[in-house]
Amino acid sequence: SRELAQRLHDDPAFFGRVCLGIACWSRQGEFLHTVAENPRTAVRSGHKVSKSTSLVLLALWWAMTRSRGIVVMSATAGHQLADILWPELVKVYHAAPAPLGGQLSEDYHRGLRFAGGRRIFGKKVEETSPESFAGISSPNLMYLIDEASGFPDALYEAARGNLAGGGKLVATSNPTRSGGWYYDAFHGGAAGWKTLHIDSRESPNITGKEPSVPGL
């Protein structure tokens, strides 16, 4: 129905539950809602708070519900993309309750492609120039940047400039540096960002206030 399609478009947590079989815990759902409502979202968190799963969920939500939706995934360290984020996307894709369609590669360079130019792919920092990071054209573009605390300012500026006409940028990290654009998002540059802090001790596996989540 039109109502269902609209809710899938507007609500990534609902999309995750219906299309991917992922039930979000409370702070994870808050993160997804914040991304849906804001052009730029920065999240600082500890380890094991479902960050990688959330980024994968957002990538699939965006590419599957937007005309010419394109998602670029990146991270400061190449192994984060190759060994964690992309394998998580492959796992979530195959575990979906119904086939998601498209053409999925185990290699993040080729990525996941759907009809109509919609796709998700990864770019390693060490393989990427600011020109190539900004040289991606779509009316519906999303950048997902993990380990953002050490992510090069030049690549961030290229992405930000490429989103002038719309789209979204999501940055997640452990806050490991006291400078750079990601640090500024929580301090001097906060006006352009919606920011969240998710403490590892808030995990439902620790608090017992929600159903536990394997792996948290």
JSON list of C-alpha atoms in Angstrom, two decimals:
[
{"chain": "A", "resi": 1, "resn": "SER", "atom": "CA", "xyz": [0.00, 0.00, 0.00]},
{"chain": "A", "resi": 2, "resn": "ARG", "atom": "CA", "xyz": [0.98, 3.64, -0.34]},
{"chain": "A", "resi": 3, "resn": "GLU", "atom": "CA", "xyz": [0.95, 4.03, 3.46]},
{"chain": "A", "resi": 4, "resn": "LEU", "atom": "CA", "xyz": [3.36, 1.10, 3.90]},
{"chain": "A", "resi": 5, "resn": "ALA", "atom": "CA", "xyz": [5.70, 2.43, 1.21]},
{"chain": "A", "resi": 6, "resn": "GLN", "atom": "CA", "xyz": [5.71, 5.86, 2.84]},
{"chain": "A", "resi": 7, "resn": "ARG", "atom": "CA", "xyz": [6.51, 4.46, 6.27]},
{"chain": "A", "resi": 8, "resn": "LEU", "atom": "CA", "xyz": [9.34, 2.34, 4.86]},
{"chain": "A", "resi": 9, "resn": "HIS", "atom": "CA", "xyz": [10.67, 5.51, 3.19]},
{"chain": "A", "resi": 10, "resn": "ASP", "atom": "CA", "xyz": [10.43, 7.63, 6.35]},
{"chain": "A", "resi": 11, "resn": "ASP", "atom": "CA", "xyz": [11.31, 5.20, 9.16]},
{"chain": "A", "resi": 12, "resn": "PRO", "atom": "CA", "xyz": [14.58, 3.23, 8.94]},
{"chain": "A", "resi": 13, "resn": "ALA", "atom": "CA", "xyz": [13.87, 1.31, 12.15]},
{"chain": "A", "resi": 14, "resn": "PHE", "atom": "CA", "xyz": [10.56, 0.12, 10.68]},
{"chain": "A", "resi": 15, "resn": "PHE", "atom": "CA", "xyz": [12.36, -0.77, 7.43]},
{"chain": "A", "resi": 16, "resn": "GLY", "atom": "CA", "xyz": [14.92, -2.75, 9.42]},
{"chain": "A", "resi": 17, "resn": "ARG", "atom": "CA", "xyz": [12.24, -4.69, 11.25]},
{"chain": "A", "resi": 18, "resn": "VAL", "atom": "CA", "xyz": [10.07, -5.45, 8.19]},
{"chain": "A", "resi": 19, "resn": "CYS", "atom": "CA", "xyz": [12.66, -5.90, 5.44]},
{"chain": "A", "resi": 20, "resn": "LEU", "atom": "CA", "xyz": [15.76, -7.07, 7.32]},
{"chain": "A", "resi": 21, "resn": "GLY", "atom": "CA", "xyz": [14.33, -8.81, 10.39]},
{"chain": "A", "resi": 22, "resn": "ILE", "atom": "CA", "xyz": [16.33, -6.54, 12.72]},
{"chain": "A", "resi": 23, "resn": "ALA", "atom": "CA", "xyz": [14.70, -5.42, 15.98]},
{"chain": "A", "resi": 24, "resn": "CYS", "atom": "CA", "xyz": [16.48, -2.31, 17.23]},
{"chain": "A", "resi": 25, "resn": "TRP", "atom": "CA", "xyz": [17.22, -1.57, 20.87]},
{"chain": "A", "resi": 26, "resn": "SER", "atom": "CA", "xyz": [16.21, 1.86, 22.16]},
{"chain": "A", "resi": 27, "resn": "ARG", "atom": "CA", "xyz": [19.38, 3.92, 21.55]},
{"chain": "A", "resi": 28, "resn": "GLN", "atom": "CA", "xyz": [19.89, 2.24, 18.18]},
{"chain": "A", "resi": 29, "resn": "GLY", "atom": "CA", "xyz": [16.37, 3.25, 17.21]},
{"chain": "A", "resi": 30, "resn": "GLU", "atom": "CA", "xyz": [17.08, 6.80, 18.39]},
{"chain": "A", "resi": 31, "resn": "PHE", "atom": "CA", "xyz": [20.17, 6.90, 16.17]},
{"chain": "A", "resi": 32, "resn": "LEU", "atom": "CA", "xyz": [18.20, 5.73, 13.12]},
{"chain": "A", "resi": 33, "resn": "HIS", "atom": "CA", "xyz": [15.43, 8.25, 13.77]},
{"chain": "A", "resi": 34, "resn": "THR", "atom": "CA", "xyz": [17.97, 11.05, 14.10]},
{"chain": "A", "resi": 35, "resn": "VAL", "atom": "CA", "xyz": [19.47, 10.19, 10.71]},
{"chain": "A", "resi": 36, "resn": "ALA", "atom": "CA", "xyz": [16.03, 10.13, 9.12]},
{"chain": "A", "resi": 37, "resn": "GLU", "atom": "CA", "xyz": [15.25, 13.60, 10.48]},
{"chain": "A", "resi": 38, "resn": "ASN", "atom": "CA", "xyz": [18.59, 15.39, 9.92]},
{"chain": "A", "resi": 39, "resn": "PRO", "atom": "CA", "xyz": [21.03, 15.98, 7.05]},
{"chain": "A", "resi": 40, "resn": "ARG", "atom": "CA", "xyz": [24.16, 15.45, 9.19]},
{"chain": "A", "resi": 41, "resn": "THR", "atom": "CA", "xyz": [24.40, 13.14, 12.20]},
{"chain": "A", "resi": 42, "resn": "ALA", "atom": "CA", "xyz": [27.48, 12.48, 14.34]},
{"chain": "A", "resi": 43, "resn": "VAL", "atom": "CA", "xyz": [27.51, 9.69, 16.92]},
{"chain": "A", "resi": 44, "resn": "ARG", "atom": "CA", "xyz": [30.21, 9.08, 19.49]},
{"chain": "A", "resi": 45, "resn": "SER", "atom": "CA", "xyz": [30.05, 5.75, 21.21]},
{"chain": "A", "resi": 46, "resn": "GLY", "atom": "CA", "xyz": [31.93, 2.96, 22.90]},
{"chain": "A", "resi": 47, "resn": "HIS", "atom": "CA", "xyz": [32.39, -0.50, 21.47]},
{"chain": "A", "resi": 48, "resn": "LYS", "atom": "CA", "xyz": [29.69, -3.08, 20.82]},
{"chain": "A", "resi": 49, "resn": "VAL", "atom": "CA", "xyz": [26.62, -0.85, 20.65]},
{"chain": "A", "resi": 50, "resn": "SER", "atom": "CA", "xyz": [25.37, -2.22, 17.24]},
{"chain": "A", "resi": 51, "resn": "LYS", "atom": "CA", "xyz": [27.07, 0.59, 15.30]},
{"chain": "A", "resi": 52, "resn": "SER", "atom": "CA", "xyz": [28.09, -1.53, 12.30]},
{"chain": "A", "resi": 53, "resn": "THR", "atom": "CA", "xyz": [24.64, -3.11, 12.02]},
{"chain": "A", "resi": 54, "resn": "SER", "atom": "CA", "xyz": [23.05, 0.34, 12.20]},
{"chain": "A", "resi": 55, "resn": "LEU", "atom": "CA", "xyz": [25.24, 1.66, 9.36]},
{"chain": "A", "resi": 56, "resn": "VAL", "atom": "CA", "xyz": [24.40, -1.36, 7.21]},
{"chain": "A", "resi": 57, "resn": "LEU", "atom": "CA", "xyz": [20.69, -0.95, 7.97]},
{"chain": "A", "resi": 58, "resn": "LEU", "atom": "CA", "xyz": [20.88, 2.73, 6.99]},
{"chain": "A", "resi": 59, "resn": "ALA", "atom": "CA", "xyz": [22.70, 1.89, 3.77]},
{"chain": "A", "resi": 60, "resn": "LEU", "atom": "CA", "xyz": [20.09, -0.65, 2.69]},
{"chain": "A", "resi": 61, "resn": "TRP", "atom": "CA", "xyz": [17.21, 1.61, 3.78]},
{"chain": "A", "resi": 62, "resn": "TRP", "atom": "CA", "xyz": [18.52, 4.53, 1.76]},
{"chain": "A", "resi": 63, "resn": "ALA", "atom": "CA", "xyz": [19.38, 2.62, -1.41]},
{"chain": "A", "resi": 64, "resn": "MET", "atom": "CA", "xyz": [16.13, 0.64, -1.43]},
{"chain": "A", "resi": 65, "resn": "THR", "atom": "CA", "xyz": [13.70, 3.49, -0.70]},
{"chain": "A", "resi": 66, "resn": "ARG", "atom": "CA", "xyz": [15.16, 6.38, -2.74]},
{"chain": "A", "resi": 67, "resn": "SER", "atom": "CA", "xyz": [15.14, 7.05, -6.47]},
{"chain": "A", "resi": 68, "resn": "ARG", "atom": "CA", "xyz": [18.76, 6.70, -7.61]},
{"chain": "A", "resi": 69, "resn": "GLY", "atom": "CA", "xyz": [19.74, 6.24, -3.98]},
{"chain": "A", "resi": 70, "resn": "ILE", "atom": "CA", "xyz": [23.51, 5.89, -3.67]},
{"chain": "A", "resi": 71, "resn": "VAL", "atom": "CA", "xyz": [25.40, 5.09, -0.47]},
{"chain": "A", "resi": 72, "resn": "VAL", "atom": "CA", "xyz": [29.15, 5.52, -0.05]},
{"chain": "A", "resi": 73, "resn": "MET", "atom": "CA", "xyz": [30.62, 3.69, 2.96]},
{"chain": "A", "resi": 74, "resn": "SER", "atom": "CA", "xyz": [34.08, 4.60, 4.23]},
{"chain": "A", "resi": 75, "resn": "ALA", "atom": "CA", "xyz": [36.24, 4.42, 7.34]},
{"chain": "A", "resi": 76, "resn": "THR", "atom": "CA", "xyz": [39.57, 5.77, 8.51]},
{"chain": "A", "resi": 77, "resn": "ALA", "atom": "CA", "xyz": [41.19, 2.32, 8.46]},
{"chain": "A", "resi": 78, "resn": "GLY", "atom": "CA", "xyz": [40.69, 0.17, 5.40]},
{"chain": "A", "resi": 79, "resn": "HIS", "atom": "CA", "xyz": [40.30, -3.02, 7.41]},
{"chain": "A", "resi": 80, "resn": "GLN", "atom": "CA", "xyz": [37.18, -1.58, 9.08]},
{"chain": "A", "resi": 81, "resn": "LEU", "atom": "CA", "xyz": [35.50, -1.47, 5.68]},
{"chain": "A", "resi": 82, "resn": "ALA", "atom": "CA", "xyz": [36.88, -4.74, 4.32]},
{"chain": "A", "resi": 83, "resn": "ASP", "atom": "CA", "xyz": [36.69, -6.85, 7.49]},
{"chain": "A", "resi": 84, "resn": "ILE", "atom": "CA", "xyz": [33.73, -5.44, 9.43]},
{"chain": "A", "resi": 85, "resn": "LEU", "atom": "CA", "xyz": [31.32, -3.16, 7.55]},
{"chain": "A", "resi": 86, "resn": "TRP", "atom": "CA", "xyz": [31.08, -4.97, 4.23]},
{"chain": "A", "resi": 87, "resn": "PRO", "atom": "CA", "xyz": [30.92, -8.48, 5.74]},
{"chain": "A", "resi": 88, "resn": "GLU", "atom": "CA", "xyz": [28.16, -7.18, 8.02]},
{"chain": "A", "resi": 89, "resn": "LEU", "atom": "CA", "xyz": [26.24, -5.91, 4.99]},
{"chain": "A", "resi": 90, "resn": "VAL", "atom": "CA", "xyz": [26.65, -9.28, 3.26]},
{"chain": "A", "resi": 91, "resn": "LYS", "atom": "CA", "xyz": [25.43, -11.07, 6.40]},
{"chain": "A", "resi": 92, "resn": "VAL", "atom": "CA", "xyz": [22.40, -8.81, 6.86]},
{"chain": "A", "resi": 93, "resn": "TYR", "atom": "CA", "xyz": [21.54, -9.07, 3.14]},
{"chain": "A", "resi": 94, "resn": "HIS", "atom": "CA", "xyz": [21.52, -12.88, 3.20]},
{"chain": "A", "resi": 95, "resn": "ALA", "atom": "CA", "xyz": [19.68, -13.06, 6.53]},
{"chain": "A", "resi": 96, "resn": "ALA", "atom": "CA", "xyz": [16.77, -10.87, 5.36]},
{"chain": "A", "resi": 97, "resn": "PRO", "atom": "CA", "xyz": [13.39, -12.59, 5.76]},
{"chain": "A", "resi": 98, "resn": "ALA", "atom": "CA", "xyz": [12.64, -12.15, 2.04]},
{"chain": "A", "resi": 99, "resn": "PRO", "atom": "CA", "xyz": [15.06, -11.71, -0.89]},
{"chain": "A", "resi": 100, "resn": "LEU", "atom": "CA", "xyz": [16.21, -8.10, -1.26]},
{"chain": "A", "resi": 101, "resn": "GLY", "atom": "CA", "xyz": [17.08, -8.38, -4.95]},
{"chain": "A", "resi": 102, "resn": "GLY", "atom": "CA", "xyz": [19.89, -6.57, -6.68]},
{"chain": "A", "resi": 103, "resn": "GLN", "atom": "CA", "xyz": [23.37, -7.87, -7.39]},
{"chain": "A", "resi": 104, "resn": "LEU", "atom": "CA", "xyz": [25.62, -8.29, -4.37]},
{"chain": "A", "resi": 105, "resn": "SER", "atom": "CA", "xyz": [29.39, -8.67, -4.54]},
{"chain": "A", "resi": 106, "resn": "GLU", "atom": "CA", "xyz": [31.59, -9.91, -1.70]},
{"chain": "A", "resi": 107, "resn": "ASP", "atom": "CA", "xyz": [33.94, -7.09, -2.79]},
{"chain": "A", "resi": 108, "resn": "TYR", "atom": "CA", "xyz": [32.95, -3.66, -1.49]},
{"chain": "A", "resi": 109, "resn": "HIS", "atom": "CA", "xyz": [34.43, -1.99, -4.60]},
{"chain": "A", "resi": 110, "resn": "ARG", "atom": "CA", "xyz": [31.69, -3.54, -6.76]},
{"chain": "A", "resi": 111, "resn": "GLY", "atom": "CA", "xyz": [29.22, -3.32, -3.92]},
{"chain": "A", "resi": 112, "resn": "LEU", "atom": "CA", "xyz": [25.49, -3.95, -4.09]},
{"chain": "A", "resi": 113, "resn": "ARG", "atom": "CA", "xyz": [23.62, -2.75, -7.16]},
{"chain": "A", "resi": 114, "resn": "PHE", "atom": "CA", "xyz": [19.89, -2.41, -7.68]},
{"chain": "A", "resi": 115, "resn": "ALA", "atom": "CA", "xyz": [17.88, -1.39, -10.74]},
{"chain": "A", "resi": 116, "resn": "GLY", "atom": "CA", "xyz": [17.61, 2.28, -11.57]},
{"chain": "A", "resi": 117, "resn": "GLY", "atom": "CA", "xyz": [21.16, 3.23, -10.62]},
{"chain": "A", "resi": 118, "resn": "ARG", "atom": "CA", "xyz": [20.68, 2.56, -6.91]},
{"chain": "A", "resi": 119, "resn": "ARG", "atom": "CA", "xyz": [23.78, 1.15, -5.23]},
{"chain": "A", "resi": 120, "resn": "ILE", "atom": "CA", "xyz": [25.92, 0.77, -2.12]},
{"chain": "A", "resi": 121, "resn": "PHE", "atom": "CA", "xyz": [29.69, 0.56, -2.28]},
{"chain": "A", "resi": 122, "resn": "GLY", "atom": "CA", "xyz": [32.79, 1.25, -0.22]},
{"chain": "A", "resi": 123, "resn": "LYS", "atom": "CA", "xyz": [35.76, 3.56, -0.64]},
{"chain": "A", "resi": 124, "resn": "LYS", "atom": "CA", "xyz": [38.98, 3.13, 1.34]},
{"chain": "A", "resi": 125, "resn": "VAL", "atom": "CA", "xyz": [40.70, 6.33, 2.42]},
{"chain": "A", "resi": 126, "resn": "GLU", "atom": "CA", "xyz": [44.04, 5.17, 1.03]},
{"chain": "A", "resi": 127, "resn": "GLU", "atom": "CA", "xyz": [42.47, 4.54, -2.38]},
{"chain": "A", "resi": 128, "resn": "THR", "atom": "CA", "xyz": [40.52, 7.78, -2.55]},
{"chain": "A", "resi": 129, "resn": "SER", "atom": "CA", "xyz": [41.23, 11.37, -3.58]},
{"chain": "A", "resi": 130, "resn": "PRO", "atom": "CA", "xyz": [38.96, 14.27, -2.61]},
{"chain": "A", "resi": 131, "resn": "GLU", "atom": "CA", "xyz": [38.00, 14.55, -6.29]},
{"chain": "A", "resi": 132, "resn": "SER", "atom": "CA", "xyz": [36.83, 10.95, -6.51]},
{"chain": "A", "resi": 133, "resn": "PHE", "atom": "CA", "xyz": [35.08, 11.16, -3.15]},
{"chain": "A", "resi": 134, "resn": "ALA", "atom": "CA", "xyz": [33.10, 14.14, -4.43]},
{"chain": "A", "resi": 135, "resn": "GLY", "atom": "CA", "xyz": [32.69, 12.82, -7.95]},
{"chain": "A", "resi": 136, "resn": "ILE", "atom": "CA", "xyz": [29.57, 10.80, -7.22]},
{"chain": "A", "resi": 137, "resn": "SER", "atom": "CA", "xyz": [26.37, 12.21, -8.63]},
{"chain": "A", "resi": 138, "resn": "SER", "atom": "CA", "xyz": [22.87, 11.47, -7.36]},
{"chain": "A", "resi": 139, "resn": "PRO", "atom": "CA", "xyz": [19.92, 13.51, -6.11]},
{"chain": "A", "resi": 140, "resn": "ASN", "atom": "CA", "xyz": [19.80, 11.05, -3.19]},
{"chain": "A", "resi": 141, "resn": "LEU", "atom": "CA", "xyz": [23.32, 10.50, -1.90]},
{"chain": "A", "resi": 142, "resn": "MET", "atom": "CA", "xyz": [24.38, 9.26, 1.53]},
{"chain": "A", "resi": 143, "resn": "TYR", "atom": "CA", "xyz": [27.88, 9.12, 3.00]},
{"chain": "A", "resi": 144, "resn": "LEU", "atom": "CA", "xyz": [28.43, 6.76, 5.93]},
{"chain": "A", "resi": 145, "resn": "ILE", "atom": "CA", "xyz": [31.79, 7.36, 7.64]},
{"chain": "A", "resi": 146, "resn": "ASP", "atom": "CA", "xyz": [32.95, 5.03, 10.40]},
{"chain": "A", "resi": 147, "resn": "GLU", "atom": "CA", "xyz": [35.98, 5.64, 12.63]},
{"chain": "A", "resi": 148, "resn": "ALA", "atom": "CA", "xyz": [35.31, 9.28, 11.75]},
{"chain": "A", "resi": 149, "resn": "SER", "atom": "CA", "xyz": [37.56, 10.68, 14.47]},
{"chain": "A", "resi": 150, "resn": "GLY", "atom": "CA", "xyz": [40.62, 10.13, 12.27]},
{"chain": "A", "resi": 151, "resn": "PHE", "atom": "CA", "xyz": [38.96, 10.60, 8.89]},
{"chain": "A", "resi": 152, "resn": "PRO", "atom": "CA", "xyz": [40.83, 13.13, 6.67]},
{"chain": "A", "resi": 153, "resn": "ASP", "atom": "CA", "xyz": [39.41, 16.65, 6.69]},
{"chain": "A", "resi": 154, "resn": "ALA", "atom": "CA", "xyz": [39.93, 16.93, 2.92]},
{"chain": "A", "resi": 155, "resn": "LEU", "atom": "CA", "xyz": [37.70, 13.92, 2.20]},
{"chain": "A", "resi": 156, "resn": "TYR", "atom": "CA", "xyz": [35.06, 15.16, 4.63]},
{"chain": "A", "resi": 157, "resn": "GLU", "atom": "CA", "xyz": [35.03, 18.59, 2.96]},
{"chain": "A", "resi": 158, "resn": "ALA", "atom": "CA", "xyz": [34.68, 16.93, -0.44]},
{"chain": "A", "resi": 159, "resn": "ALA", "atom": "CA", "xyz": [31.70, 14.90, 0.77]},
{"chain": "A", "resi": 160, "resn": "ARG", "atom": "CA", "xyz": [30.09, 17.91, 2.45]},
{"chain": "A", "resi": 161, "resn": "GLY", "atom": "CA", "xyz": [30.42, 19.98, -0.71]},
{"chain": "A", "resi": 162, "resn": "ASN", "atom": "CA", "xyz": [28.90, 17.20, -2.78]},
{"chain": "A", "resi": 163, "resn": "LEU", "atom": "CA", "xyz": [25.83, 17.19, -0.51]},
{"chain": "A", "resi": 164, "resn": "ALA", "atom": "CA", "xyz": [25.05, 20.87, -1.01]},
{"chain": "A", "resi": 165, "resn": "GLY", "atom": "CA", "xyz": [21.92, 19.95, -2.96]},
{"chain": "A", "resi": 166, "resn": "GLY", "atom": "CA", "xyz": [20.64, 17.44, -0.40]},
{"chain": "A", "resi": 167, "resn": "GLY", "atom": "CA", "xyz": [21.43, 13.96, 0.84]},
{"chain": "A", "resi": 168, "resn": "LYS", "atom": "CA", "xyz": [22.85, 12.87, 4.20]},
{"chain": "A", "resi": 169, "resn": "LEU", "atom": "CA", "xyz": [26.14, 12.38, 5.98]},
{"chain": "A", "resi": 170, "resn": "VAL", "atom": "CA", "xyz": [26.46, 10.08, 8.98]},
{"chain": "A", "resi": 171, "resn": "ALA", "atom": "CA", "xyz": [29.65, 9.92, 11.06]},
{"chain": "A", "resi": 172, "resn": "THR", "atom": "CA", "xyz": [30.26, 7.39, 13.84]},
{"chain": "A", "resi": 173, "resn": "SER", "atom": "CA", "xyz": [33.34, 6.89, 15.98]},
{"chain": "A", "resi": 174, "resn": "ASN", "atom": "CA", "xyz": [35.00, 6.37, 19.30]},
{"chain": "A", "resi": 175, "resn": "PRO", "atom": "CA", "xyz": [36.14, 9.92, 20.12]},
{"chain": "A", "resi": 176, "resn": "THR", "atom": "CA", "xyz": [39.90, 9.40, 19.90]},
{"chain": "A", "resi": 177, "resn": "ARG", "atom": "CA", "xyz": [41.15, 12.82, 18.74]},
{"chain": "A", "resi": 178, "resn": "SER", "atom": "CA", "xyz": [40.74, 16.36, 20.11]},
{"chain": "A", "resi": 179, "resn": "GLY", "atom": "CA", "xyz": [40.77, 18.06, 16.71]},
{"chain": "A", "resi": 180, "resn": "GLY", "atom": "CA", "xyz": [39.45, 17.76, 13.18]},
{"chain": "A", "resi": 181, "resn": "TRP", "atom": "CA", "xyz": [35.99, 18.00, 11.69]},
{"chain": "A", "resi": 182, "resn": "TYR", "atom": "CA", "xyz": [34.49, 15.14, 13.72]},
{"chain": "A", "resi": 183, "resn": "TYR", "atom": "CA", "xyz": [35.65, 16.69, 17.01]},
{"chain": "A", "resi": 184, "resn": "ASP", "atom": "CA", "xyz": [34.30, 20.04, 15.83]},
{"chain": "A", "resi": 185, "resn": "ALA", "atom": "CA", "xyz": [30.87, 18.48, 15.22]},
{"chain": "A", "resi": 186, "resn": "PHE", "atom": "CA", "xyz": [30.55, 18.13, 19.01]},
{"chain": "A", "resi": 187, "resn": "HIS", "atom": "CA", "xyz": [32.17, 21.48, 19.78]},
{"chain": "A", "resi": 188, "resn": "GLY", "atom": "CA", "xyz": [32.75, 24.56, 17.61]},
{"chain": "A", "resi": 189, "resn": "GLY", "atom": "CA", "xyz": [31.02, 23.22, 14.52]},
{"chain": "A", "resi": 190, "resn": "ALA", "atom": "CA", "xyz": [28.03, 21.74, 16.30]},
{"chain": "A", "resi": 191, "resn": "ALA", "atom": "CA", "xyz": [25.51, 24.06, 14.62]},
{"chain": "A", "resi": 192, "resn": "GLY", "atom": "CA", "xyz": [25.58, 22.01, 11.43]},
{"chain": "A", "resi": 193, "resn": "TRP", "atom": "CA", "xyz": [25.16, 18.66, 13.16]},
{"chain": "A", "resi": 194, "resn": "LYS", "atom": "CA", "xyz": [22.75, 16.62, 15.19]},
{"chain": "A", "resi": 195, "resn": "THR", "atom": "CA", "xyz": [24.90, 14.76, 17.70]},
{"chain": "A", "resi": 196, "resn": "LEU", "atom": "CA", "xyz": [24.37, 11.69, 19.87]},
{"chain": "A", "resi": 197, "resn": "HIS", "atom": "CA", "xyz": [26.40, 9.98, 22.58]},
{"chain": "A", "resi": 198, "resn": "ILE", "atom": "CA", "xyz": [25.78, 6.25, 23.15]},
{"chain": "A", "resi": 199, "resn": "ASP", "atom": "CA", "xyz": [27.58, 4.82, 26.17]},
{"chain": "A", "resi": 200, "resn": "SER", "atom": "CA", "xyz": [28.49, 1.13, 26.03]},
{"chain": "A", "resi": 201, "resn": "ARG", "atom": "CA", "xyz": [27.07, 0.81, 29.54]},
{"chain": "A", "resi": 202, "resn": "GLU", "atom": "CA", "xyz": [23.62, 1.62, 28.14]},
{"chain": "A", "resi": 203, "resn": "SER", "atom": "CA", "xyz": [23.59, -1.68, 26.24]},
{"chain": "A", "resi": 204, "resn": "PRO", "atom": "CA", "xyz": [20.50, -3.73, 27.10]},
{"chain": "A", "resi": 205, "resn": "ASN", "atom": "CA", "xyz": [22.87, -6.66, 27.75]},
{"chain": "A", "resi": 206, "resn": "ILE", "atom": "CA", "xyz": [24.22, -4.63, 30.69]},
{"chain": "A", "resi": 207, "resn": "THR", "atom": "CA", "xyz": [21.16, -2.77, 31.94]},
{"chain": "A", "resi": 208, "resn": "GLY", "atom": "CA", "xyz": [18.69, -5.64, 31.63]},
{"chain": "A", "resi": 209, "resn": "LYS", "atom": "CA", "xyz": [15.97, -3.05, 30.91]},
{"chain": "A", "resi": 210, "resn": "GLU", "atom": "CA", "xyz": [15.36, -4.37, 27.40]},
{"chain": "A", "resi": 211, "resn": "PRO", "atom": "CA", "xyz": [15.66, -7.78, 25.74]},
{"chain": "A", "resi": 212, "resn": "SER", "atom": "CA", "xyz": [19.32, -8.67, 25.32]},
{"chain": "A", "resi": 213, "resn": "VAL", "atom": "CA", "xyz": [20.91, -8.50, 21.86]},
{"chain": "A", "resi": 214, "resn": "PRO", "atom": "CA", "xyz": [23.45, -11.16, 20.80]},
{"chain": "A", "resi": 215, "resn": "GLY", "atom": "CA", "xyz": [26.86, -9.60, 20.20]},
{"chain": "A", "resi": 216, "resn": "LEU", "atom": "CA", "xyz": [26.35, -6.38, 22.21]}
]
